[in-house]
PDB file of C-alpha atoms in Angstrom:
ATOM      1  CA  UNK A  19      84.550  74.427 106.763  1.00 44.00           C
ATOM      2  CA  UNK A  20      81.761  76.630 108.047  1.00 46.00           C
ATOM      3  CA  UNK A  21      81.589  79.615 109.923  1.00 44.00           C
ATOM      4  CA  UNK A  22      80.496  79.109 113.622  1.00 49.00           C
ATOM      5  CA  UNK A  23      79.349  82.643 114.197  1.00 56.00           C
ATOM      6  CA  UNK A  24      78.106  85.320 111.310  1.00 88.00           C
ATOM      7  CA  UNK A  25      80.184  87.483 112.678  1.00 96.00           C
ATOM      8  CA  UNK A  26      83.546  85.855 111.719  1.00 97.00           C
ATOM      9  CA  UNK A  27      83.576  83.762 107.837  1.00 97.00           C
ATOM     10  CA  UNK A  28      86.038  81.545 107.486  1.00 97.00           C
ATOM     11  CA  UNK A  29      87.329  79.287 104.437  1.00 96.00           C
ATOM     12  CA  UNK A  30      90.143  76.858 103.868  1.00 97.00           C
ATOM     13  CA  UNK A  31      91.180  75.438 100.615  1.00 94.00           C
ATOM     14  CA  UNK A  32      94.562  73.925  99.652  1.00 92.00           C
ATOM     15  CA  UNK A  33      96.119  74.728 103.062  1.00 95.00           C
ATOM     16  CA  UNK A  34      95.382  78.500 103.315  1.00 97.00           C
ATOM     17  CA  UNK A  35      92.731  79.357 105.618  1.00 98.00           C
ATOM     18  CA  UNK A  36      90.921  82.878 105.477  1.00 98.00           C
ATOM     19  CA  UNK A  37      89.708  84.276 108.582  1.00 98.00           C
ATOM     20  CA  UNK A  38      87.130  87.122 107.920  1.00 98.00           C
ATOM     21  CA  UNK A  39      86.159  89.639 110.147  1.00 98.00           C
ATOM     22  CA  UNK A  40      82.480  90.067 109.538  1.00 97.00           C
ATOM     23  CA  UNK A  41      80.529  92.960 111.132  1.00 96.00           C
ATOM     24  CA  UNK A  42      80.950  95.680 107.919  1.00 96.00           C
ATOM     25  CA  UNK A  43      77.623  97.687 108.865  1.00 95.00           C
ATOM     26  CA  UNK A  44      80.184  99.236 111.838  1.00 95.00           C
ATOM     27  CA  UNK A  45      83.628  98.654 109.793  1.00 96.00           C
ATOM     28  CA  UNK A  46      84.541  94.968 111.789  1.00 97.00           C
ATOM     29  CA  UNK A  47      84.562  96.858 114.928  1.00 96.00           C
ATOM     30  CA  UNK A  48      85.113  94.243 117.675  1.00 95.00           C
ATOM     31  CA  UNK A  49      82.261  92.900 120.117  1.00 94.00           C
ATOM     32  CA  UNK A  50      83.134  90.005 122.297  1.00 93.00           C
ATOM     33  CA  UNK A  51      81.435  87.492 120.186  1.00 95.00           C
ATOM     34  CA  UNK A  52      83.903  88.573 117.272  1.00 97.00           C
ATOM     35  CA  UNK A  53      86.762  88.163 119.553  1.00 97.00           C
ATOM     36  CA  UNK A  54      85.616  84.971 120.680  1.00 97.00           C
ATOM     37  CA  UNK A  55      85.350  83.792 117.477  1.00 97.00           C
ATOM     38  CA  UNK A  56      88.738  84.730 116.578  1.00 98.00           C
ATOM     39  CA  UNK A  57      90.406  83.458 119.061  1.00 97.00           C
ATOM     40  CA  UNK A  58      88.112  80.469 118.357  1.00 97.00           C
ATOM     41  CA  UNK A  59      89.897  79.987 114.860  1.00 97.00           C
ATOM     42  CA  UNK A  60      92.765  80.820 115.846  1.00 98.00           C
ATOM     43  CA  UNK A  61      93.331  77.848 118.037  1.00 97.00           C
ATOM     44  CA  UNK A  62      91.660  75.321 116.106  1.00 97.00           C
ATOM     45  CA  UNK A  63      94.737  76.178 113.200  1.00 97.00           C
ATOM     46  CA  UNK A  64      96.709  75.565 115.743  1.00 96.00           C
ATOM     47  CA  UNK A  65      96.493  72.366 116.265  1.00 94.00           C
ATOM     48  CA  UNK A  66      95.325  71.464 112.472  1.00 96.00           C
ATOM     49  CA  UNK A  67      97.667  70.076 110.052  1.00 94.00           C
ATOM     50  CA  UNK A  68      95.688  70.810 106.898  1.00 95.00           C
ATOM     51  CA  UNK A  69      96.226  74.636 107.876  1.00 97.00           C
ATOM     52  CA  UNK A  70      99.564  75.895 106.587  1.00 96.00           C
ATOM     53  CA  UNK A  71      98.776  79.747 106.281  1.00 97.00           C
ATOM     54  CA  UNK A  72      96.647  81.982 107.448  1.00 98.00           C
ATOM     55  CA  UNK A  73      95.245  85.013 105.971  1.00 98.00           C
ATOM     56  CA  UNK A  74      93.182  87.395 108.404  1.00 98.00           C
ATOM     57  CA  UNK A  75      90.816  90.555 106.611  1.00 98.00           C
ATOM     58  CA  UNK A  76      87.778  91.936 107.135  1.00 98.00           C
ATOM     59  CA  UNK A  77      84.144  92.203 105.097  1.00 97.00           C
ATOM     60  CA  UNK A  78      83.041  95.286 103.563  1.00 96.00           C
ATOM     61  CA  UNK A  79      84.749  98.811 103.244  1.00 94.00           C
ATOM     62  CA  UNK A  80      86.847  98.524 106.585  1.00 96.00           C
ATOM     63  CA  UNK A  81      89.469  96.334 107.947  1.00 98.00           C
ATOM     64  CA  UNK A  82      88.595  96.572 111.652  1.00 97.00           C
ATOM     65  CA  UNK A  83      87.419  99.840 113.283  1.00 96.00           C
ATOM     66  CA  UNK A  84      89.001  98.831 116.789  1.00 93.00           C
ATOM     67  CA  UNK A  85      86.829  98.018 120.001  1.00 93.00           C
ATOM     68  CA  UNK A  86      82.832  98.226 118.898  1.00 89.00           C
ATOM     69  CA  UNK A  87      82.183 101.326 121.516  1.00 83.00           C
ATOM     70  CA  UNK A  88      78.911 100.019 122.268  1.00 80.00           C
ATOM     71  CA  UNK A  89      80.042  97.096 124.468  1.00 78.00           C
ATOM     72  CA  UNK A  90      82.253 100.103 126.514  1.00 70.00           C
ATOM     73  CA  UNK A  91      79.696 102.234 127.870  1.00 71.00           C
ATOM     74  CA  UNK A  92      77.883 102.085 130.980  1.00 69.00           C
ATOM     75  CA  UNK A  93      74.146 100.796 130.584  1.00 72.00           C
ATOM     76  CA  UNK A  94      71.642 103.307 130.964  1.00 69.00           C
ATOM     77  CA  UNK A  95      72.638 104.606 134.562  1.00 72.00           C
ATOM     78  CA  UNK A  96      74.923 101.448 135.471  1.00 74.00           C
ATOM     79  CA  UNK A  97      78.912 102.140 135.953  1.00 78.00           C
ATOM     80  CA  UNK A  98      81.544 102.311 133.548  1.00 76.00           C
ATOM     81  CA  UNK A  99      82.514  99.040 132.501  1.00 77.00           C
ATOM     82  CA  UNK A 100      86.092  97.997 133.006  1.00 87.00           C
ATOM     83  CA  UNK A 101      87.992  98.480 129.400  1.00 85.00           C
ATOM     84  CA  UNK A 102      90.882  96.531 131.093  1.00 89.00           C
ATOM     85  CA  UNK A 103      89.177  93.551 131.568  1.00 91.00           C
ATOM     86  CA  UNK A 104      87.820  93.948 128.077  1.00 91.00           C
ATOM     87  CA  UNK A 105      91.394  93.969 126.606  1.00 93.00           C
ATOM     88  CA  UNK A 106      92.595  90.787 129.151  1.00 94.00           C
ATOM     89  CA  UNK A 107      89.935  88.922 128.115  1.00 93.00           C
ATOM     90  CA  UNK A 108      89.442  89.798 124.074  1.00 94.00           C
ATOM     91  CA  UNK A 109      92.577  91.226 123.155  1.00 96.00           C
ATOM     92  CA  UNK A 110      95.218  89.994 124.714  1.00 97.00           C
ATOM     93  CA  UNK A 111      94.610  86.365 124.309  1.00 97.00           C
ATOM     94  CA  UNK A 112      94.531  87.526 120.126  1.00 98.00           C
ATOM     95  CA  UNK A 113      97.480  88.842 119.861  1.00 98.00           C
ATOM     96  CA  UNK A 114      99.433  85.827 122.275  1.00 97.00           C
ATOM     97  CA  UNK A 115      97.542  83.231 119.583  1.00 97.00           C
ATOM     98  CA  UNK A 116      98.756  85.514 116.763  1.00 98.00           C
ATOM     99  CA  UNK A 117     102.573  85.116 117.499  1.00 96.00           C
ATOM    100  CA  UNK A 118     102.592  81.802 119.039  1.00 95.00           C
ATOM    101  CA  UNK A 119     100.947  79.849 116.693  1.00 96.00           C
ATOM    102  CA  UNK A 120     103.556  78.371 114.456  1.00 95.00           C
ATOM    103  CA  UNK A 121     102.740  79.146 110.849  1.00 96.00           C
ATOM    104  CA  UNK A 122     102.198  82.227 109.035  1.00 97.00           C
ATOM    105  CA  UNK A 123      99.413  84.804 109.732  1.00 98.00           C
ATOM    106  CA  UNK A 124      99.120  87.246 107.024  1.00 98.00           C
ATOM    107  CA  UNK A 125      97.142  90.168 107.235  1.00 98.00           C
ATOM    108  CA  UNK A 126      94.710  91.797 104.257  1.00 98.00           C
ATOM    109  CA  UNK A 127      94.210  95.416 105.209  1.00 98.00           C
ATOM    110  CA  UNK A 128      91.213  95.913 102.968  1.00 98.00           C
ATOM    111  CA  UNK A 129      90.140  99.654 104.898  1.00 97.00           C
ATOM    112  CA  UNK A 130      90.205 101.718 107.927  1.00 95.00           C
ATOM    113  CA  UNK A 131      92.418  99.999 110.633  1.00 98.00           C
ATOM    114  CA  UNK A 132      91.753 102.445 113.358  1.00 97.00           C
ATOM    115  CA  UNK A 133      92.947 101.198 117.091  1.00 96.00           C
ATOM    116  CA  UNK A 134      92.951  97.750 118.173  1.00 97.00           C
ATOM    117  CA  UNK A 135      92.184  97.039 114.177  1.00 97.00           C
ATOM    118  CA  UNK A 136      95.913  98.918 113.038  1.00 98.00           C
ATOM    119  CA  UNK A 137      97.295  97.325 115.930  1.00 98.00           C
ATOM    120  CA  UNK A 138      96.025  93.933 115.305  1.00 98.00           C
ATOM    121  CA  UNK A 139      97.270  94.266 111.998  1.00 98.00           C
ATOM    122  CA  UNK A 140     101.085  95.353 112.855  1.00 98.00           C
ATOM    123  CA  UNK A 141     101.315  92.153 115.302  1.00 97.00           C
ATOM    124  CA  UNK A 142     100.508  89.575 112.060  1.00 98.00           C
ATOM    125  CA  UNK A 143     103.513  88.210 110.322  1.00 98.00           C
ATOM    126  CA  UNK A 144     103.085  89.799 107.234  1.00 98.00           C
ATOM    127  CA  UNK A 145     100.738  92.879 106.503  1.00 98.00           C
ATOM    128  CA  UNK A 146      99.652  93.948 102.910  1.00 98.00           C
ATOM    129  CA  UNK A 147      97.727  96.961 102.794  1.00 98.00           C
ATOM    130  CA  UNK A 148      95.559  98.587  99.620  1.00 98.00           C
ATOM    131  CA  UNK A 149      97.188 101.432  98.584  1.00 97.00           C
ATOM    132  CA  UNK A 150      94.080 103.640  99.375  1.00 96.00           C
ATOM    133  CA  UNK A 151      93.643 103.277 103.051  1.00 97.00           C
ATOM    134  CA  UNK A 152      95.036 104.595 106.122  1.00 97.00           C
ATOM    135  CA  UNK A 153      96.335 103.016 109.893  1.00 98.00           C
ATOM    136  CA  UNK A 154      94.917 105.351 112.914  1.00 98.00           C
ATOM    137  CA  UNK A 155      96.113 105.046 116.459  1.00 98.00           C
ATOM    138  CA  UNK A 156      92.581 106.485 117.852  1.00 95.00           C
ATOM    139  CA  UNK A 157      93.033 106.215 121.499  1.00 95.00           C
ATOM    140  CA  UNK A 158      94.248 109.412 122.299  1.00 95.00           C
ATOM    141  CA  UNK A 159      91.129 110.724 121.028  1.00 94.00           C
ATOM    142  CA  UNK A 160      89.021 109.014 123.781  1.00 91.00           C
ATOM    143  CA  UNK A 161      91.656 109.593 126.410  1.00 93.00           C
ATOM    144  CA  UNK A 162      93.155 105.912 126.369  1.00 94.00           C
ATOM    145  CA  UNK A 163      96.246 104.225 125.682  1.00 95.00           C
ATOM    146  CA  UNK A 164      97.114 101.856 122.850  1.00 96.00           C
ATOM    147  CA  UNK A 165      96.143  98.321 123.310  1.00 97.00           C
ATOM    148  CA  UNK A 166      96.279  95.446 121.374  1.00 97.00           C
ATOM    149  CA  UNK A 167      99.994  95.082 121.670  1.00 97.00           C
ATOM    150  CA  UNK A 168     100.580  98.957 120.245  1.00 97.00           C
ATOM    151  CA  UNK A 169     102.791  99.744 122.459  1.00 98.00           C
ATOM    152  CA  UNK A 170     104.924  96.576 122.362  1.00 97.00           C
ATOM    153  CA  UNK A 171     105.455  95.981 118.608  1.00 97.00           C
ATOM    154  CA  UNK A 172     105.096  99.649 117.191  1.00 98.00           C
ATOM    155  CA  UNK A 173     108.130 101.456 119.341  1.00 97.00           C
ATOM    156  CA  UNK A 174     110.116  98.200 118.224  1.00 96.00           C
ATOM    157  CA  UNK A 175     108.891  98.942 114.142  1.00 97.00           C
ATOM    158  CA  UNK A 176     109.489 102.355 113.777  1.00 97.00           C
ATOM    159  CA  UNK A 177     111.160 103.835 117.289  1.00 97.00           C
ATOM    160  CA  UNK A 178     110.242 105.895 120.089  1.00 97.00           C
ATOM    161  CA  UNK A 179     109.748 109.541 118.380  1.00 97.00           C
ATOM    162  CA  UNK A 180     107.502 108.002 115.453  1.00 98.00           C
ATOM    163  CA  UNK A 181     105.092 105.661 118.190  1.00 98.00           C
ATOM    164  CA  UNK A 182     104.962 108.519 120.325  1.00 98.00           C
ATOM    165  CA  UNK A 183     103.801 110.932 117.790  1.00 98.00           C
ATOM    166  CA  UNK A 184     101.521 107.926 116.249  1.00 98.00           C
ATOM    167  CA  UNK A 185     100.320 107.494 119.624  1.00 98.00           C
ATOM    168  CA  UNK A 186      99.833 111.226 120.480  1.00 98.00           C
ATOM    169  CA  UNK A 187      98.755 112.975 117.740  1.00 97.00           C
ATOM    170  CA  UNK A 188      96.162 110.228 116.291  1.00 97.00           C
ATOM    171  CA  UNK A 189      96.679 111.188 112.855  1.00 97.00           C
ATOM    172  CA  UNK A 190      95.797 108.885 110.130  1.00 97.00           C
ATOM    173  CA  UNK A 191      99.133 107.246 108.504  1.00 97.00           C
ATOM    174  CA  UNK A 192      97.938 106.322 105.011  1.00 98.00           C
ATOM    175  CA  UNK A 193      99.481 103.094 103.839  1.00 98.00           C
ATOM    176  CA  UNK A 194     102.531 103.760 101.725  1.00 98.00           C
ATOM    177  CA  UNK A 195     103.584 105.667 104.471  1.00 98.00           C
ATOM    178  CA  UNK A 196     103.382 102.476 106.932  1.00 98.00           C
ATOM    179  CA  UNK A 197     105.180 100.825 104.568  1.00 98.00           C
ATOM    180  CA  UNK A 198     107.863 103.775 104.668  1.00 98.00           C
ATOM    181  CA  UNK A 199     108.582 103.194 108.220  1.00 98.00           C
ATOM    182  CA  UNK A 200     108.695  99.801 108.282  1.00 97.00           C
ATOM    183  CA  UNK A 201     104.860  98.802 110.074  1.00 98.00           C
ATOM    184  CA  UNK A 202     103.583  96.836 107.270  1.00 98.00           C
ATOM    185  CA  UNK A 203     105.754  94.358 104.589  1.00 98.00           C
ATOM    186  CA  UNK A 204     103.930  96.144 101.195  1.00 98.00           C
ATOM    187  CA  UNK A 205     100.964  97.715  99.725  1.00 98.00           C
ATOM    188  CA  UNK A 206      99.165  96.581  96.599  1.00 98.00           C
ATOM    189  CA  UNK A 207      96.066  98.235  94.297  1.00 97.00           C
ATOM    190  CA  UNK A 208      92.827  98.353  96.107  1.00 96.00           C
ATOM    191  CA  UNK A 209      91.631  95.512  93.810  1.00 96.00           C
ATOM    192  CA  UNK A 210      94.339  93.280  93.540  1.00 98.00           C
ATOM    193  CA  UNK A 211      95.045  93.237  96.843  1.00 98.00           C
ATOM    194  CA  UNK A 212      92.883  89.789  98.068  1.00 97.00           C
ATOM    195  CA  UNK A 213      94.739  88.024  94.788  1.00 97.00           C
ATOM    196  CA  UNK A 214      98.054  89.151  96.002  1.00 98.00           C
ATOM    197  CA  UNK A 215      97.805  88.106  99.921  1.00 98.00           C
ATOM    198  CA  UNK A 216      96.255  84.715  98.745  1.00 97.00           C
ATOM    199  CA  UNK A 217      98.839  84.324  96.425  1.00 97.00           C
ATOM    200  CA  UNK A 218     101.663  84.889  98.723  1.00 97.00           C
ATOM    201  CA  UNK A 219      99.606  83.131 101.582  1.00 98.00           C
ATOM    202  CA  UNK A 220      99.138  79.557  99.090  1.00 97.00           C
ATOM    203  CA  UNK A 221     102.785  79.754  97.970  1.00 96.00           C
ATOM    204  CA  UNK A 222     103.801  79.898 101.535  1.00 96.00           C
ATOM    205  CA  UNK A 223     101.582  77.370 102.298  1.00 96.00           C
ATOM    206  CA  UNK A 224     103.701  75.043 100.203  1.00 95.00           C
ATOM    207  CA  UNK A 225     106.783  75.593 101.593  1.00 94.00           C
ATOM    208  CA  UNK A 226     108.134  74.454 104.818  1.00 93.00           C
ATOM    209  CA  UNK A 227     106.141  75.908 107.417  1.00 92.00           C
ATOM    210  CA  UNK A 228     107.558  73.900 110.484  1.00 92.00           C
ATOM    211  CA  UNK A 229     110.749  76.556 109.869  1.00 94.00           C
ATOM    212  CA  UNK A 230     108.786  79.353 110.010  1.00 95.00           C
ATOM    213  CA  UNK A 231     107.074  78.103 112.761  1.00 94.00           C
ATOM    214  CA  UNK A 232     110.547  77.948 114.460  1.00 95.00           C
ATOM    215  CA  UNK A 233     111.390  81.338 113.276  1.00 96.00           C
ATOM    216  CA  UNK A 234     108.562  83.091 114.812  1.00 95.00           C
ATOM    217  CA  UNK A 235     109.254  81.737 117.962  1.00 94.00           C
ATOM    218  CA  UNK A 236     112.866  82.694 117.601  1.00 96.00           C
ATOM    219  CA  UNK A 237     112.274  86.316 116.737  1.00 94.00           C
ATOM    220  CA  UNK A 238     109.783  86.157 119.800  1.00 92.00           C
ATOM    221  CA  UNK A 239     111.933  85.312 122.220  1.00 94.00           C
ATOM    222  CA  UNK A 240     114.829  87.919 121.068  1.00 94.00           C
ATOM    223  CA  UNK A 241     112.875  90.683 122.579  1.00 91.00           C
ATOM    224  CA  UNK A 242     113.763  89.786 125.914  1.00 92.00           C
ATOM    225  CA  UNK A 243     116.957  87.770 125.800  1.00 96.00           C
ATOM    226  CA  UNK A 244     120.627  88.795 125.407  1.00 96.00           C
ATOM    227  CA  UNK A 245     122.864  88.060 122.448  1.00 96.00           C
ATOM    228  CA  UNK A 246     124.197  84.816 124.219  1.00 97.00           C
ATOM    229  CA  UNK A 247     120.319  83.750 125.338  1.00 96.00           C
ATOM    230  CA  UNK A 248     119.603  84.538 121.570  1.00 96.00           C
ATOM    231  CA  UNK A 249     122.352  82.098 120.004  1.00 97.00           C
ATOM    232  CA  UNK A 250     121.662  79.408 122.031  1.00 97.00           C
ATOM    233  CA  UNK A 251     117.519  79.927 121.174  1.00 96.00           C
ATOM    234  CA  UNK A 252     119.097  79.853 117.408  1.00 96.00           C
ATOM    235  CA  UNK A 253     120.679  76.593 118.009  1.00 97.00           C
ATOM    236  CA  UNK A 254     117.985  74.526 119.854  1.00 96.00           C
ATOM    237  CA  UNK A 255     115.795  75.962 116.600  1.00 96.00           C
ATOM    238  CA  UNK A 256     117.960  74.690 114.248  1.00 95.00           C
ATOM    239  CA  UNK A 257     118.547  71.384 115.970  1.00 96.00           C
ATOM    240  CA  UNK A 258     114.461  71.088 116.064  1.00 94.00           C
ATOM    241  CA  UNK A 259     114.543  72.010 111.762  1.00 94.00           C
ATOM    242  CA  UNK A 260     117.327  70.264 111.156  1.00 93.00           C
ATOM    243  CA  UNK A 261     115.187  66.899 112.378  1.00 93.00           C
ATOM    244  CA  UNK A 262     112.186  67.604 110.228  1.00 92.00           C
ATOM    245  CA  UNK A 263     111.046  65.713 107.273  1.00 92.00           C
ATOM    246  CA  UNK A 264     110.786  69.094 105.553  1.00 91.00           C
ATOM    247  CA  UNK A 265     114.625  69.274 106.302  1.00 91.00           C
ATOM    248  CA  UNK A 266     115.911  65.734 104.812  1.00 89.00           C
ATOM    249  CA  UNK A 267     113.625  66.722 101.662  1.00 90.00           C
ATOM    250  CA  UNK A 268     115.383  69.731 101.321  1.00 90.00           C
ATOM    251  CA  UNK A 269     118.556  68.388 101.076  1.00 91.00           C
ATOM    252  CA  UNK A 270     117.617  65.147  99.005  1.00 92.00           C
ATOM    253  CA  UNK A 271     115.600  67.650  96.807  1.00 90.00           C
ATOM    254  CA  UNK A 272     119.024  70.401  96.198  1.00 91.00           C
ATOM    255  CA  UNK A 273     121.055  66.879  95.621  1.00 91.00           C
ATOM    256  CA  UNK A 274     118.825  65.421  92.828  1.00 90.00           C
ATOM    257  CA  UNK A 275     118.032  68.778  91.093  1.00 91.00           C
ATOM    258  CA  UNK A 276     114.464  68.701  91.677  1.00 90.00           C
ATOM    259  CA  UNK A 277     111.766  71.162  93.450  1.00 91.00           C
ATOM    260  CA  UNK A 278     110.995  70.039  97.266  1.00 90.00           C
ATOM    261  CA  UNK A 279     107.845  68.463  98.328  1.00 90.00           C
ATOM    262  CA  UNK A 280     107.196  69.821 101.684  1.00 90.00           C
ATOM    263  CA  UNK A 281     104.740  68.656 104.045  1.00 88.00           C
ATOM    264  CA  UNK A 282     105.241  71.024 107.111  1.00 83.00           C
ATOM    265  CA  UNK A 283     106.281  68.490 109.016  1.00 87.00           C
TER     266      UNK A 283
END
């Protein structure tokens, strides 16, 4: 499969597919033709049965640098240009692809994640980070508010206090530390860390993925509902997994002793 813009690379082999952000000279920092692209991706996996997993990183020293400042400044003497409509129409639409799509979206954080870029990363499903960089919630430094789902997903990871002083202070949280409160699932050496994500992302890949499809939207939904909402979202899940093929090979596999073959389907 080949890239349809140079600013996003993207490979698939053996039902992982690696979605690259791809603008290193200023750290993957998003323009709208990066977004675009993502969210390009993104849906075509969707919809593709030959994707299983998904593994999202970025080229070059940096994970993702946040919004590419460039494409937020007025040009030459022309007015400010609305940052809101910026995040409707690039970063929201990201992050609603990221959680509803029904597979796994892993996250290689290879460098700086510094605004939308930490944020994008804390909305993925799972989120290994080298052991070398650090997560920045920027926006306070330019007088803004965290996008990109921040303020959604990060209270719920780590609480009010933590976010707030995240949020306020802007300090950079170097990764063990994320992984201390709970933001990211693990960190790994700086150079082991692609081996380890695709590693985890292919064995994934092999399992079945319709139930963690299920499971996503599950956990989804349990932000808004109440406990009795919740068990009956639990149910109609299970009723859906419990008529998969990946199901009835499950069972026929634990009954004859033998590994399951799943097909995500």
């Amino acid at each position: 499969m080949s890239s349809p813009t140079p600013s996003l690379l993207i490979d698939q082999r053996e039902g992982v597919l690696t979605l690259t952000l791809n603008r290193p000279d200023v750290l993957n920092s998003f323009n709208r033709e990066m977004a675009a692209a993502l969210l390009a991706a993104l849906a075509a996996a969707a919809s593709d049965a030959t994707v299983r997993a998904i593994v999202l990183t970025g080229a070059g020293r940096g994970f993702c640098a946040g919004q590419d400042l460039a494409e937020a400044l007025p040009q030459g003497d022309g007015p400010m240009p609305d940052i809101g409509e910026i995040v409707r129409s690039c970063y929201n639409p990201i992050i609603r692809a990221i959680r509803a799509i029904e597979k796994p979206v892993l996250c290689a954080v290879n460098g700086i994640a510094a605004g939308a870029g930490a944020n994008l990363a804390f909305a993925c499903d799972l989120t290994i980070a080298a052991d070398d960089i650090s997560f920045v919630e920027s926006f306070a430094k330019l007088g803004l508010i965290p996008d990109t789902s921040g303020t959604f997903f990060v209270p719920r990871l780590v609480g009010t206090q933590r976010a707030t002083g995240m949020f306020f202070l802007a300090e950079k949280m170097p990764a063990v530390k994320a992984k201390e409160w709970g933001l990211i699932w693990d960190v790994a050496p700086k150079a082991e860390l692609m081996a380890t994500v695709q590693a985890m992302a292919a064995s994934l890949a092999t399992q079945a993925t319709r139930g963690f499809g299920l499971t996503k939207r599950a956990m989804l939904t349990s932000f808004s509902n109440t406990l009795d909402e919740q068990l009956e979202v639990e149910a109609q899940a299970m009723h859906e997994a419990g008529r998969t093929a990946d199901y009835e090979e499950g069972v026929r596999a634990f009954l004859d002793k033998r590994a399951p073959r799943y097909r995500g389907v």
